[in-house]
mmCIF file with all atom_site columns, C-alpha atoms in Angstrom:
data_model
loop_
_atom_site.group_PDB
_atom_site.id
_atom_site.type_symbol
_atom_site.label_atom_id
_atom_site.label_alt_id
_atom_site.label_comp_id
_atom_site.label_asym_id
_atom_site.label_entity_id
_atom_site.label_seq_id
_atom_site.pdbx_PDB_ins_code
_atom_site.Cartn_x
_atom_site.Cartn_y
_atom_site.Cartn_z
_atom_site.occupancy
_atom_site.B_iso_or_equiv
_atom_site.pdbx_formal_charge
_atom_site.auth_seq_id
_atom_site.auth_comp_id
_atom_site.auth_asym_id
_atom_site.auth_atom_id
_atom_site.pdbx_PDB_model_num
ATOM 1  C CA . ARG A 1 1  ? 69.735 64.223 145.938 1.00 75.00 ? 729 ARG A CA 1
ATOM 2  C CA . MET A 1 2  ? 72.504 63.888 142.688 1.00 75.00 ? 730 MET A CA 1
ATOM 3  C CA . SER A 1 3  ? 73.565 67.048 140.958 1.00 86.00 ? 731 SER A CA 1
ATOM 4  C CA . ARG A 1 4  ? 72.480 68.048 137.544 1.00 85.00 ? 732 ARG A CA 1
ATOM 5  C CA . HIS A 1 5  ? 76.165 66.536 136.670 1.00 81.00 ? 733 HIS A CA 1
ATOM 6  C CA . ALA A 1 6  ? 75.779 63.267 138.560 1.00 81.00 ? 734 ALA A CA 1
ATOM 7  C CA . LYS A 1 7  ? 72.863 62.510 136.788 1.00 83.00 ? 735 LYS A CA 1
ATOM 8  C CA . LYS A 1 8  ? 74.073 63.276 133.316 1.00 79.00 ? 736 LYS A CA 1
ATOM 9  C CA . LEU A 1 9  ? 76.925 60.739 134.203 1.00 79.00 ? 737 LEU A CA 1
ATOM 10 C CA . ARG A 1 10 ? 74.484 58.041 135.256 1.00 81.00 ? 738 ARG A CA 1
ATOM 11 C CA . ASP A 1 11 ? 72.193 58.526 132.000 1.00 84.00 ? 739 ASP A CA 1
ATOM 12 C CA . HIS A 1 12 ? 72.932 55.852 129.393 1.00 83.00 ? 740 HIS A CA 1
ATOM 13 C CA . ASP A 1 13 ? 72.015 58.187 126.587 1.00 84.00 ? 741 ASP A CA 1
ATOM 14 C CA . ILE A 1 14 ? 74.502 60.649 127.483 1.00 85.00 ? 742 ILE A CA 1
ATOM 15 C CA . ASN A 1 15 ? 77.309 58.362 128.892 1.00 90.00 ? 743 ASN A CA 1
ATOM 16 C CA . PRO A 1 16 ? 78.007 55.321 126.803 1.00 94.00 ? 744 PRO A CA 1
ATOM 17 C CA . CYS A 1 17 ? 80.658 54.029 129.519 1.00 96.00 ? 745 CYS A CA 1
ATOM 18 C CA . VAL A 1 18 ? 78.195 53.922 132.494 1.00 94.00 ? 746 VAL A CA 1
ATOM 19 C CA . ALA A 1 19 ? 78.838 49.673 132.978 1.00 95.00 ? 747 ALA A CA 1
ATOM 20 C CA . GLU A 1 20 ? 82.588 50.361 132.722 1.00 96.00 ? 748 GLU A CA 1
ATOM 21 C CA . THR A 1 21 ? 82.358 53.324 135.186 1.00 95.00 ? 749 THR A CA 1
ATOM 22 C CA . ASP A 1 22 ? 80.172 51.033 137.986 1.00 95.00 ? 750 ASP A CA 1
ATOM 23 C CA . ALA A 1 23 ? 82.473 47.927 137.200 1.00 97.00 ? 751 ALA A CA 1
ATOM 24 C CA . THR A 1 24 ? 86.023 50.085 138.078 1.00 97.00 ? 752 THR A CA 1
ATOM 25 C CA . THR A 1 25 ? 83.938 51.385 141.082 1.00 96.00 ? 753 THR A CA 1
ATOM 26 C CA . LYS A 1 26 ? 82.982 48.083 142.039 1.00 97.00 ? 754 LYS A CA 1
ATOM 27 C CA . CYS A 1 27 ? 86.596 46.592 141.892 1.00 98.00 ? 755 CYS A CA 1
ATOM 28 C CA . MET A 1 28 ? 88.344 49.872 143.437 1.00 97.00 ? 756 MET A CA 1
ATOM 29 C CA . ASP A 1 29 ? 85.614 49.608 146.494 1.00 97.00 ? 757 ASP A CA 1
ATOM 30 C CA . ASP A 1 30 ? 86.304 45.635 146.489 1.00 98.00 ? 758 ASP A CA 1
ATOM 31 C CA . ASN A 1 31 ? 90.141 45.789 146.572 1.00 97.00 ? 759 ASN A CA 1
ATOM 32 C CA . ASN A 1 32 ? 90.570 48.478 148.995 1.00 97.00 ? 760 ASN A CA 1
ATOM 33 C CA . TYR A 1 33 ? 91.286 51.164 146.338 1.00 96.00 ? 761 TYR A CA 1
ATOM 34 C CA . LYS A 1 34 ? 94.442 49.329 145.196 1.00 96.00 ? 762 LYS A CA 1
ATOM 35 C CA . LYS A 1 35 ? 94.555 50.570 141.817 1.00 95.00 ? 763 LYS A CA 1
ATOM 36 C CA . ASP A 1 36 ? 97.119 47.861 140.378 1.00 97.00 ? 764 ASP A CA 1
ATOM 37 C CA . MET A 1 37 ? 94.163 45.520 141.333 1.00 97.00 ? 765 MET A CA 1
ATOM 38 C CA . CYS A 1 38 ? 91.930 47.085 138.851 1.00 98.00 ? 766 CYS A CA 1
ATOM 39 C CA . THR A 1 39 ? 93.913 47.677 135.731 1.00 98.00 ? 767 THR A CA 1
ATOM 40 C CA . ALA A 1 40 ? 91.858 45.691 133.224 1.00 98.00 ? 768 ALA A CA 1
ATOM 41 C CA . TYR A 1 41 ? 88.780 47.670 134.303 1.00 97.00 ? 769 TYR A CA 1
ATOM 42 C CA . PHE A 1 42 ? 90.644 51.142 133.749 1.00 97.00 ? 770 PHE A CA 1
ATOM 43 C CA . LEU A 1 43 ? 91.834 49.883 130.217 1.00 98.00 ? 771 LEU A CA 1
ATOM 44 C CA . LYS A 1 44 ? 88.165 48.881 129.498 1.00 97.00 ? 772 LYS A CA 1
ATOM 45 C CA . TYR A 1 45 ? 86.715 51.924 130.560 1.00 96.00 ? 773 TYR A CA 1
ATOM 46 C CA . LYS A 1 46 ? 89.547 54.131 128.557 1.00 97.00 ? 774 LYS A CA 1
ATOM 47 C CA . ASN A 1 47 ? 88.873 52.096 125.737 1.00 97.00 ? 775 ASN A CA 1
ATOM 48 C CA . CYS A 1 48 ? 84.929 52.664 125.692 1.00 97.00 ? 776 CYS A CA 1
ATOM 49 C CA . ARG A 1 49 ? 85.906 56.397 126.179 1.00 96.00 ? 777 ARG A CA 1
ATOM 50 C CA . LYS A 1 50 ? 88.286 56.347 123.176 1.00 97.00 ? 778 LYS A CA 1
ATOM 51 C CA . PHE A 1 51 ? 86.049 54.411 120.949 1.00 97.00 ? 779 PHE A CA 1
ATOM 52 C CA . TRP A 1 52 ? 82.951 56.553 121.520 1.00 96.00 ? 780 TRP A CA 1
ATOM 53 C CA . HIS A 1 53 ? 84.586 59.534 121.380 1.00 96.00 ? 781 HIS A CA 1
ATOM 54 C CA . GLY A 1 54 ? 85.786 58.757 117.874 1.00 97.00 ? 782 GLY A CA 1
ATOM 55 C CA . ILE A 1 55 ? 82.352 57.853 117.058 1.00 95.00 ? 783 ILE A CA 1
ATOM 56 C CA . MET A 1 56 ? 81.140 61.405 118.434 1.00 95.00 ? 784 MET A CA 1
ATOM 57 C CA . MET A 1 57 ? 84.180 63.624 116.828 1.00 97.00 ? 785 MET A CA 1
ATOM 58 C CA . GLN A 1 58 ? 82.837 61.526 113.417 1.00 96.00 ? 786 GLN A CA 1
ATOM 59 C CA . ARG A 1 59 ? 79.128 62.634 113.893 1.00 96.00 ? 787 ARG A CA 1
ATOM 60 C CA . ARG A 1 60 ? 80.400 66.128 114.927 1.00 96.00 ? 788 ARG A CA 1
ATOM 61 C CA . ARG A 1 61 ? 82.299 66.563 111.661 1.00 97.00 ? 789 ARG A CA 1
ATOM 62 C CA . ASN A 1 62 ? 79.245 65.054 109.503 1.00 97.00 ? 790 ASN A CA 1
ATOM 63 C CA . GLY A 1 63 ? 76.770 67.214 110.966 1.00 97.00 ? 791 GLY A CA 1
ATOM 64 C CA . VAL A 1 64 ? 74.771 64.398 112.549 1.00 95.00 ? 792 VAL A CA 1
ATOM 65 C CA . LYS A 1 65 ? 72.693 65.413 115.821 1.00 93.00 ? 793 LYS A CA 1
ATOM 66 C CA . PRO A 1 66 ? 72.985 64.403 118.581 1.00 92.00 ? 794 PRO A CA 1
ATOM 67 C CA . GLU A 1 67 ? 76.571 63.857 118.328 1.00 93.00 ? 795 GLU A CA 1
ATOM 68 C CA . MET A 1 68 ? 76.780 61.047 120.986 1.00 93.00 ? 796 MET A CA 1
ATOM 69 C CA . PRO A 1 69 ? 74.370 58.410 119.342 1.00 94.00 ? 797 PRO A CA 1
ATOM 70 C CA . SER A 1 70 ? 71.644 57.366 122.058 1.00 92.00 ? 798 SER A CA 1
ATOM 71 C CA . ALA A 1 71 ? 71.947 53.830 123.983 1.00 91.00 ? 799 ALA A CA 1
ATOM 72 C CA . ASP A 1 72 ? 69.814 51.853 121.700 1.00 93.00 ? 800 ASP A CA 1
ATOM 73 C CA . GLU A 1 73 ? 71.722 53.525 118.579 1.00 93.00 ? 801 GLU A CA 1
ATOM 74 C CA . ARG A 1 74 ? 74.831 52.360 120.098 1.00 94.00 ? 802 ARG A CA 1
ATOM 75 C CA . LYS A 1 75 ? 73.733 48.844 120.806 1.00 93.00 ? 803 LYS A CA 1
ATOM 76 C CA . LYS A 1 76 ? 72.765 48.657 117.137 1.00 95.00 ? 804 LYS A CA 1
ATOM 77 C CA . ILE A 1 77 ? 76.176 50.310 115.984 1.00 92.00 ? 805 ILE A CA 1
ATOM 78 C CA . LEU A 1 78 ? 78.256 47.673 118.453 1.00 93.00 ? 806 LEU A CA 1
ATOM 79 C CA . GLU A 1 79 ? 75.866 44.742 116.944 1.00 95.00 ? 807 GLU A CA 1
ATOM 80 C CA . SER A 1 80 ? 76.722 45.649 113.568 1.00 95.00 ? 808 SER A CA 1
ATOM 81 C CA . MET A 1 81 ? 80.378 45.300 114.418 1.00 91.00 ? 809 MET A CA 1
ATOM 82 C CA . GLY A 1 82 ? 79.980 41.786 115.757 1.00 83.00 ? 810 GLY A CA 1
#
């Protein structure tokens, strides 16, 4: 059974980078945990976190709730950016 924390990390509405997390984990599994083989995946994950953290901080400053947009909202934000 998953802990509450683990469930949050798997929730697409809470964690905008579930796909990047999964891809990084899979890469590590596939490459015997040699980090240097998965640099691109780590970078994508880091960029994802940085991007959505910025959005979250902006929403917090503007008093927008919830601070993290839902999965549907995030999809629209990304589509509007091209």
